[in-house]
Short mmCIF file of C-alpha atoms in Angstrom, two decimals:
data_model
loop_
_atom_site.label_atom_id
_atom_site.label_comp_id
_atom_site.label_asym_id
_atom_site.label_seq_id
_atom_site.Cartn_x
_atom_site.Cartn_y
_atom_site.Cartn_z
CA MET A 1400 0.54 25.37 90.98
CA GLU A 1401 1.42 24.41 87.41
CA ASP A 1402 4.53 22.52 86.57
CA PRO A 1403 6.75 24.96 84.62
CA ASN A 1404 7.77 22.22 82.18
CA ALA A 1405 4.18 21.49 81.32
CA GLN A 1406 3.65 25.18 80.85
CA GLN A 1407 6.56 25.31 78.44
CA GLN A 1408 5.25 22.41 76.41
CA GLY A 1409 1.87 24.08 76.02
CA ALA A 1410 3.14 27.66 75.57
CA ALA A 1411 2.85 29.37 72.21
CA PHE A 1412 6.35 30.83 72.28
CA PRO A 1413 9.65 29.30 73.46
CA ALA A 1414 10.93 30.32 76.88
CA PRO A 1415 13.65 32.97 77.08
CA PRO A 1416 17.22 31.62 77.41
CA TYR A 1417 18.11 30.61 80.93
CA TYR A 1418 20.75 33.25 81.46
CA PHE A 1419 18.23 36.05 81.80
CA GLN A 1420 18.34 35.25 85.51
CA ARG A 1421 21.94 36.45 85.70
CA TYR A 1422 21.01 40.08 85.12
CA THR A 1423 20.38 41.08 88.72
CA GLN A 1424 21.21 44.51 90.14
CA PRO A 1425 24.14 43.25 92.27
CA ASN A 1426 25.57 41.41 89.25
CA LEU A 1427 25.29 44.49 87.08
CA ALA A 1428 27.06 46.54 89.72
CA LEU A 1429 29.83 43.94 89.76
CA LEU A 1430 30.08 44.24 86.01
CA GLU A 1431 30.54 48.00 86.21
CA LYS A 1432 33.27 47.57 88.82
CA ALA A 1433 34.99 44.89 86.76
CA LYS A 1434 35.04 47.19 83.75
CA SER A 1435 36.49 50.15 85.62
CA ASP A 1436 38.89 48.50 88.06
CA PRO A 1437 39.72 44.87 87.26
CA THR A 1438 42.49 44.33 89.79
CA ASN A 1439 40.56 44.97 93.00
CA PRO A 1440 40.98 41.88 95.28
CA ASP A 1441 37.47 42.20 96.80
CA LEU A 1442 36.14 42.25 93.29
CA ILE A 1443 38.04 39.12 92.33
CA THR A 1444 36.70 37.16 95.30
CA ALA A 1445 33.19 38.34 94.52
CA LEU A 1446 33.59 37.36 90.89
CA ASP A 1447 34.83 33.89 91.80
CA ALA A 1448 31.60 33.33 93.71
CA LEU A 1449 29.57 33.74 90.53
CA PRO A 1450 28.85 30.57 88.55
CA PHE A 1451 29.62 32.32 85.24
CA PRO A 1452 32.31 34.69 83.91
CA ILE A 1453 31.30 38.28 84.58
CA PHE A 1454 31.80 39.42 81.00
CA ALA A 1455 29.17 36.97 79.85
CA LEU A 1456 26.75 39.73 80.84
CA GLU A 1457 27.99 41.90 77.96
CA PRO A 1458 26.75 41.10 74.45
CA PRO A 1459 29.26 38.92 72.56
CA PRO A 1460 31.55 40.75 70.10
CA PRO A 1461 30.81 40.25 66.40
CA ILE A 1462 32.63 37.41 64.69
CA LYS A 1463 35.32 38.67 62.36
CA ARG A 1464 37.01 35.63 60.85
CA GLY A 1465 36.27 32.07 59.93
CA ILE A 1466 32.87 30.45 59.90
CA CYS A 1467 29.75 31.14 61.90
CA TRP A 1468 26.79 28.81 62.28
CA MET A 1469 23.32 30.07 61.50
CA PHE A 1470 20.12 28.03 61.23
CA GLY A 1471 22.17 24.87 61.36
CA ARG A 1472 24.39 25.70 58.37
CA PRO A 1473 27.91 27.10 58.31
CA TRP A 1474 28.32 30.51 56.72
CA PRO A 1475 31.72 32.09 55.96
CA VAL A 1476 32.15 35.43 57.66
CA GLN A 1477 33.79 36.96 54.60
CA ASP A 1478 31.29 35.96 51.93
CA THR A 1479 33.46 35.25 48.90
CA LEU A 1480 33.00 32.69 46.18
CA ALA A 1481 35.33 29.74 46.81
CA THR A 1482 37.52 28.92 43.84
CA LEU A 1483 37.13 25.57 42.22
CA ALA A 1484 40.47 24.34 43.51
CA GLU A 1485 39.28 25.05 47.05
CA GLN A 1486 36.16 23.04 46.46
CA GLY A 1487 38.28 20.15 45.21
CA ILE A 1488 37.02 20.20 41.65
CA GLU A 1489 39.37 20.25 38.70
CA GLN A 1490 39.22 23.53 36.79
CA LEU A 1491 38.73 22.78 33.12
CA TYR A 1492 39.00 26.29 31.74
CA PRO A 1493 42.26 28.29 31.81
CA LYS A 1494 43.03 30.53 34.77
CA GLY A 1495 43.12 34.31 34.69
CA ASP A 1496 41.26 36.47 32.20
CA ILE A 1497 39.31 34.38 29.75
CA ASP A 1498 36.65 34.87 27.16
CA ARG A 1499 33.70 33.61 29.13
CA VAL A 1500 31.43 33.15 26.15
CA LYS A 1501 33.90 30.93 24.30
CA GLU A 1502 34.71 28.85 27.36
CA LEU A 1503 31.06 28.30 28.16
CA LYS A 1504 30.38 27.17 24.62
CA LYS A 1505 33.29 24.75 24.74
CA LEU A 1506 32.01 23.36 28.01
CA ASN A 1507 28.54 23.03 26.53
CA HIS A 1508 29.83 20.97 23.61
CA SER A 1509 31.99 18.78 25.77
CA ALA A 1510 28.98 18.09 28.00
CA ILE A 1511 27.08 16.74 25.00
CA PHE A 1512 30.02 14.64 23.84
CA ASN A 1513 30.50 13.20 27.27
CA PHE A 1514 26.87 12.27 27.40
CA LEU A 1515 27.30 10.48 24.11
CA ASP A 1516 30.27 8.66 25.56
CA LEU A 1517 28.20 7.73 28.56
CA VAL A 1518 25.50 6.20 26.43
CA HIS A 1519 28.13 4.34 24.49
CA VAL A 1520 29.71 2.97 27.65
CA LEU A 1521 26.34 1.94 28.97
CA SER A 1522 25.61 0.00 25.84
CA THR A 1523 28.99 -1.72 25.63
CA SER A 1524 30.21 -2.26 29.20
CA PRO A 1525 27.67 -0.86 31.63
CA GLY A 1526 29.80 -1.36 34.71
CA GLU A 1527 32.21 1.40 33.79
CA PHE A 1528 29.73 4.26 33.83
CA ALA A 1529 31.17 5.94 36.94
CA THR A 1530 34.09 7.75 35.26
CA LYS A 1531 31.91 9.27 32.56
CA VAL A 1532 29.30 10.37 35.05
CA ASP A 1533 32.03 12.03 37.06
CA HIS A 1534 33.31 13.83 33.95
CA ILE A 1535 29.87 15.18 33.21
CA ARG A 1536 29.54 16.32 36.81
CA VAL A 1537 32.83 18.21 36.68
CA ILE A 1538 31.83 19.90 33.45
CA PHE A 1539 28.55 21.12 34.88
CA ILE A 1540 30.20 22.38 38.05
CA ASN A 1541 32.67 24.33 35.95
CA MET A 1542 29.90 25.92 33.94
CA HIS A 1543 28.05 27.00 37.07
CA HIS A 1544 31.24 28.38 38.54
CA ILE A 1545 31.88 30.61 35.54
CA LEU A 1546 28.37 31.97 35.93
CA ASN A 1547 28.80 32.54 39.65
CA GLU A 1548 31.79 34.69 38.91
CA TYR A 1549 29.51 36.98 36.95
CA ARG A 1550 27.25 37.71 39.88
CA PRO A 1551 29.20 40.47 41.71
CA HIS A 1552 29.59 42.35 38.45
CA GLN A 1553 25.87 42.06 37.81
CA ALA A 1554 25.08 43.32 41.30
CA ARG A 1555 27.19 46.43 40.77
CA GLU A 1556 25.61 47.07 37.39
CA THR A 1557 22.13 46.83 38.86
CA LEU A 1558 23.10 49.23 41.61
CA ARG A 1559 24.44 51.69 39.07
CA LEU A 1560 21.22 51.55 37.05
CA MET A 1561 19.07 52.06 40.12
CA MET A 1562 21.10 55.06 41.21
CA ASN A 1563 20.83 56.60 37.77
CA ASP A 1564 17.08 56.12 37.96
CA GLN A 1565 16.84 57.81 41.34
CA LEU A 1566 18.93 60.71 40.17
CA ASP A 1567 16.71 61.27 37.14
CA ARG A 1568 13.55 61.14 39.18
CA LYS A 1569 14.87 63.62 41.70
CA ARG A 1570 15.92 66.06 39.02
CA LYS A 1571 12.53 65.85 37.34
CA GLU A 1572 10.72 66.46 40.60
CA THR A 1573 12.90 69.47 41.35
CA ALA A 1574 12.17 70.92 37.92
CA ALA A 1575 8.43 70.35 38.34
CA VAL A 1576 8.39 72.04 41.74
CA ARG A 1577 10.33 75.01 40.40
CA LYS A 1578 7.99 75.37 37.46
CA THR A 1579 4.92 75.33 39.69
CA CYS A 1580 6.54 77.97 41.87
CA ALA A 1581 7.19 80.17 38.88
CA ASP A 1582 3.59 79.83 37.69
CA LEU A 1583 2.26 80.77 41.10
CA ARG A 1584 4.52 83.77 41.29
CA LYS A 1585 3.20 85.00 37.97
CA GLN A 1586 -0.33 84.61 39.22
CA LEU A 1587 0.46 86.47 42.39
CA ALA A 1588 2.09 89.28 40.46
CA GLY A 1589 -0.97 89.47 38.23
CA LEU A 1590 -3.25 89.64 41.22
CA ARG A 1591 -1.21 92.31 42.90
CA ALA A 1592 -1.36 94.47 39.79
CA LEU A 1593 -5.11 93.86 39.76
CA GLU A 1594 -5.39 94.90 43.36
CA GLN A 1595 -3.45 98.07 42.75
CA ASP A 1596 -5.72 98.90 39.89
CA ARG A 1597 -8.84 98.20 41.87
CA LEU A 1598 -7.81 100.33 44.78
CA VAL A 1599 -6.65 103.25 42.64
CA THR A 1600 -9.38 103.59 39.96
CA PRO A 1601 -12.77 103.48 41.82
CA ALA A 1602 -11.94 105.39 44.98
CA GLY A 1603 -9.30 107.64 43.50
CA ALA A 1604 -7.28 108.35 46.62
CA THR A 1605 -7.98 105.50 49.06
CA THR A 1606 -4.79 103.58 49.52
CA SER A 1607 -4.77 103.35 53.28
CA ASP A 1608 -5.45 99.72 54.16
CA ASN A 1609 -3.30 98.29 51.45
CA ASN A 1610 -0.32 96.47 52.83
CA GLN A 1611 1.30 96.20 49.40
CA ASP A 1612 3.20 99.13 47.99
CA VAL A 1613 0.84 100.94 45.66
CA ASP A 1614 2.39 102.97 42.95
CA MET A 1615 0.74 106.39 42.89
CA ALA A 1616 1.14 106.69 39.16
CA PRO A 1617 -1.67 108.37 37.15
CA ALA A 1618 -4.69 106.20 36.48
CA THR A 1619 -4.27 105.65 32.74
CA PRO A 1620 -1.01 103.67 32.76
CA VAL A 1621 -2.40 101.60 35.63
CA ALA A 1622 -5.56 100.85 33.67
CA ALA A 1623 -3.46 99.86 30.68
CA SER A 1624 -1.42 97.40 32.74
CA THR A 1625 -4.62 96.04 34.25
CA SER A 1626 -6.08 95.34 30.85
CA ALA A 1627 -2.86 93.53 29.97
CA THR A 1628 -3.11 91.36 33.08
CA ALA A 1629 -6.81 90.85 32.45
CA THR A 1630 -6.09 89.27 29.10
CA ASP A 1631 -3.29 87.29 30.74
CA ALA A 1632 -5.64 85.90 33.39
CA GLY A 1633 -7.85 84.71 30.61
CA GLY A 1634 -10.84 86.56 31.94
CA ASN A 1635 -13.06 88.88 29.97
CA GLY A 1636 -10.69 90.99 27.90
CA THR A 1637 -13.16 93.78 27.40
CA ALA A 1638 -13.86 94.90 30.98
CA ILE A 1639 -11.43 97.48 32.30
CA GLY A 1640 -11.49 98.58 35.92
CA GLY A 1641 -15.16 97.93 36.88
CA SER A 1642 -15.47 96.39 40.35
CA THR A 1643 -17.74 93.50 39.32
CA SER A 1644 -15.34 92.42 36.60
CA ALA A 1645 -12.53 92.64 39.16
CA THR A 1646 -14.53 90.30 41.38
CA ASN A 1647 -14.91 87.82 38.54
CA LYS A 1648 -11.22 87.86 37.78
CA ASN A 1649 -10.47 87.49 41.46
CA ALA A 1650 -12.66 84.42 41.72
CA GLU A 1651 -11.04 82.85 38.67
CA ALA A 1652 -7.56 83.65 39.88
CA MET A 1653 -8.47 82.25 43.27
CA SER A 1654 -9.59 78.91 41.85
CA ARG A 1655 -6.50 78.63 39.70
CA MET A 1656 -4.20 79.44 42.58
CA MET A 1657 -5.89 76.85 44.75
CA GLN A 1658 -5.24 74.26 42.08
CA LEU A 1659 -1.58 75.20 42.02
CA CYS A 1660 -1.47 75.02 45.81
CA ASP A 1661 -2.74 71.47 45.65
CA THR A 1662 0.03 70.49 43.25
CA ILE A 1663 2.62 71.90 45.62
CA GLU A 1664 1.23 69.91 48.51
CA MET B 144 14.02 37.16 34.62
CA ASP B 145 17.65 38.07 34.40
CA ARG B 146 19.95 36.33 31.95
CA LEU B 147 22.29 34.75 34.47
CA THR B 148 19.45 32.98 36.21
CA GLN B 149 18.04 31.89 32.89
CA LEU B 150 21.39 30.41 31.95
CA GLN B 151 21.71 28.60 35.24
CA ASP B 152 18.23 27.18 34.85
CA ALA B 153 19.02 26.08 31.30
CA ILE B 154 22.13 24.22 32.45
CA ASP B 155 20.12 22.48 35.13
CA LYS B 156 17.45 21.59 32.60
CA MET B 157 20.12 20.05 30.37
CA ALA B 158 21.36 17.84 33.18
CA LEU B 159 17.76 16.86 33.89
CA LEU B 160 17.28 15.92 30.26
CA PHE B 161 20.37 13.68 30.38
CA VAL B 162 19.06 11.85 33.38
CA SER B 163 15.48 11.56 32.25
CA SER B 164 16.35 10.32 28.78
CA LEU B 165 18.54 7.53 30.16
CA ASP B 166 15.84 6.71 32.66
CA HIS B 167 13.17 6.60 30.01
CA LEU B 168 15.21 4.32 27.79
CA THR B 169 15.94 1.83 30.55
CA LYS B 170 12.41 1.72 31.90
CA ILE B 171 10.51 1.76 28.64
CA ALA B 172 13.00 -0.14 26.50
CA PRO B 173 12.04 -0.42 22.86
CA LEU B 174 10.76 -3.85 21.91
CA VAL B 175 12.99 -6.36 20.10
CA PRO B 176 11.32 -8.90 17.83
CA LEU B 177 11.79 -12.48 19.02
CA ASP B 178 10.55 -14.05 15.87
CA PRO B 179 11.23 -12.62 12.43
CA ASN B 180 7.68 -13.40 11.37
CA VAL B 181 6.04 -11.43 14.13
CA PRO B 182 6.29 -7.73 13.40
CA VAL B 183 6.82 -5.47 16.34
CA VAL B 184 5.68 -1.90 16.62
CA SER B 185 8.44 -0.02 18.40
CA THR B 186 8.04 3.58 19.31
CA ASP B 187 10.98 5.69 18.33
CA SER B 188 11.45 7.36 21.69
CA ALA B 189 15.21 7.43 21.27
CA GLN B 190 14.88 9.86 18.38
CA GLU B 191 12.59 12.18 20.36
CA LEU B 192 14.90 12.16 23.36
CA ALA B 193 17.91 12.91 21.22
CA LEU B 194 16.00 15.76 19.61
CA ASP B 195 15.14 17.21 23.02
CA ILE B 196 18.72 17.11 24.15
CA SER B 197 20.07 18.74 21.02
CA ARG B 198 17.36 21.43 21.19
CA GLN B 199 18.33 22.22 24.76
CA ALA B 200 21.98 22.44 23.74
CA LYS B 201 21.08 24.95 21.04
CA GLU B 202 19.11 27.01 23.55
CA LEU B 203 22.08 26.99 25.87
CA GLU B 204 24.29 28.29 23.10
CA ALA B 205 21.88 31.07 22.27
CA LEU B 206 21.66 32.10 25.91
CA ILE B 207 25.44 32.07 26.24
CA ASP B 208 25.69 34.36 23.25
CA ASN B 209 23.32 36.79 24.91
CA LEU B 210 25.44 37.05 28.02
CA PRO B 211 26.35 40.62 28.91
CA GLY B 212 30.10 40.92 28.67
CA ILE B 213 32.20 42.16 31.52
CA SER B 214 33.05 45.52 30.03
CA GLN B 215 34.22 47.40 33.09
CA THR B 216 36.67 46.36 35.72
CA PRO B 217 35.40 46.34 39.29
CA GLU B 218 37.49 49.42 40.11
CA ALA B 219 35.89 51.41 37.30
CA GLN B 220 32.46 50.31 38.47
CA ILE B 221 33.13 51.32 42.04
CA HIS B 222 34.40 54.67 40.83
CA ASP B 223 31.18 55.18 38.85
CA LEU B 224 29.11 54.26 41.87
CA GLU B 225 30.89 56.78 44.07
CA ASN B 226 30.38 59.44 41.44
CA LEU B 227 26.69 58.66 41.24
CA ALA B 228 26.34 58.71 45.00
CA GLN B 229 27.83 62.20 45.09
CA GLN B 230 25.51 63.44 42.35
CA ASN B 231 22.55 61.94 44.15
CA ALA B 232 23.43 63.78 47.34
CA ASP B 233 23.72 67.07 45.43
CA ALA B 234 20.40 66.54 43.68
CA THR B 235 18.75 65.85 47.03
CA VAL B 236 20.03 69.13 48.43
CA GLU B 237 18.68 71.04 45.45
CA TYR B 238 15.36 69.28 45.69
CA GLU B 239 15.01 70.21 49.32
CA MET B 240 15.80 73.84 48.53
CA ALA B 241 13.10 73.88 45.87
CA VAL B 242 10.62 72.38 48.31
CA GLN B 243 11.50 75.04 50.85
CA GLU B 244 10.88 77.79 48.30
CA ALA B 245 7.57 76.21 47.43
CA LYS B 246 6.50 76.15 51.06
CA GLU B 247 7.27 79.83 51.51
CA LEU B 248 5.41 80.64 48.35
CA LEU B 249 2.50 78.60 49.61
CA GLN B 250 2.32 80.80 52.67
CA ASP B 251 2.26 83.92 50.51
CA VAL B 252 -0.44 82.47 48.36
CA THR B 253 -2.67 81.48 51.26
CA PHE B 254 -2.34 84.99 52.59
CA ALA B 255 -3.31 86.44 49.25
CA LEU B 256 -6.28 84.09 49.00
CA ARG B 257 -7.48 85.08 52.41
CA ARG B 258 -7.31 88.74 51.43
CA ILE B 259 -9.25 88.05 48.27
CA ALA B 260 -11.89 86.15 50.21
CA GLU B 261 -12.17 89.00 52.70
CA ASP B 262 -12.48 91.54 49.92
CA GLN B 263 -15.19 89.57 48.25
CA SER B 264 -17.15 89.07 51.43
CA ILE B 265 -16.87 92.80 52.20
CA ARG B 266 -18.00 93.64 48.71
CA SER B 267 -21.00 91.33 48.65
#
């Protein structure tokens, strides 16, 4: 019989949290009763016997305010950028709407000047370096803060660009699908005219097993339209009405239509 | 890489240059001649370090100039986004209609193909 602790030390995965043992059938029944009728005295005595509050069986509600801890670090529930005053750093650039480019440049120059001052202090009285180092630190923090304030704007811009992209792609796809449909329809219409012609000219009167409506017009106009569709289908423009040439055109039309089918799929 | 990140990296690089130049000067201090008769070859690292720092400052300025300005207020942006979302939904509906048409047409076409194949097999 293995010691469960030893098993835990050697196990690949951590053990489940200990409160899985609370989820027994009687406890779950108690939970249902507590939710529906909380003032029942039998219920209250039964609940007092449990070593834990009954509503611990429900999942905890989401945290709405303040700070929550995750992976050992505190995270604010409302994720906003803390202002410099809140972080305890002096704000060197003016409040409100400012020209970010100008302020950043000013901060850049003052960083260089402060560094020069630092070197000067170090060469004259090295013990007093702390104030200058602090100044440089404040300047850098200010610069980073100005940039952090850009980030939400950048996120929205990126989102807008991506949505534009998606919209364009969808519209192009729709147009392509519609065009392929139109091409196929033309092919089908051409084939139907061909079929009418084939069934009317050789046999003369046989129209029985044709499930498409065949126009019983005289043969000459039908032959004329067939020659037109023959040149459209790109087949031999000279043949009119012969059954072998109809077979050739059929085969060609068939291969082309299968190609168009593939593009649809 | 986007410009904000580049800027942030440049600022950090500047701070690094400050630190490393001071460090370099203290550790590898230029030599001072003890005796006026003994010439000393001193490397002019101070000049190089100063050059590096000023070059980085110029880069920072150039990057700052390239910053995209905040042209729209957040409200205008959100309004644009909502507009785009609506258009996207509409385009999706149209796309699905087109696909539906295509599927029906596909059925017609397969039927026609089958008839052609039958005709040809009857004929031959």
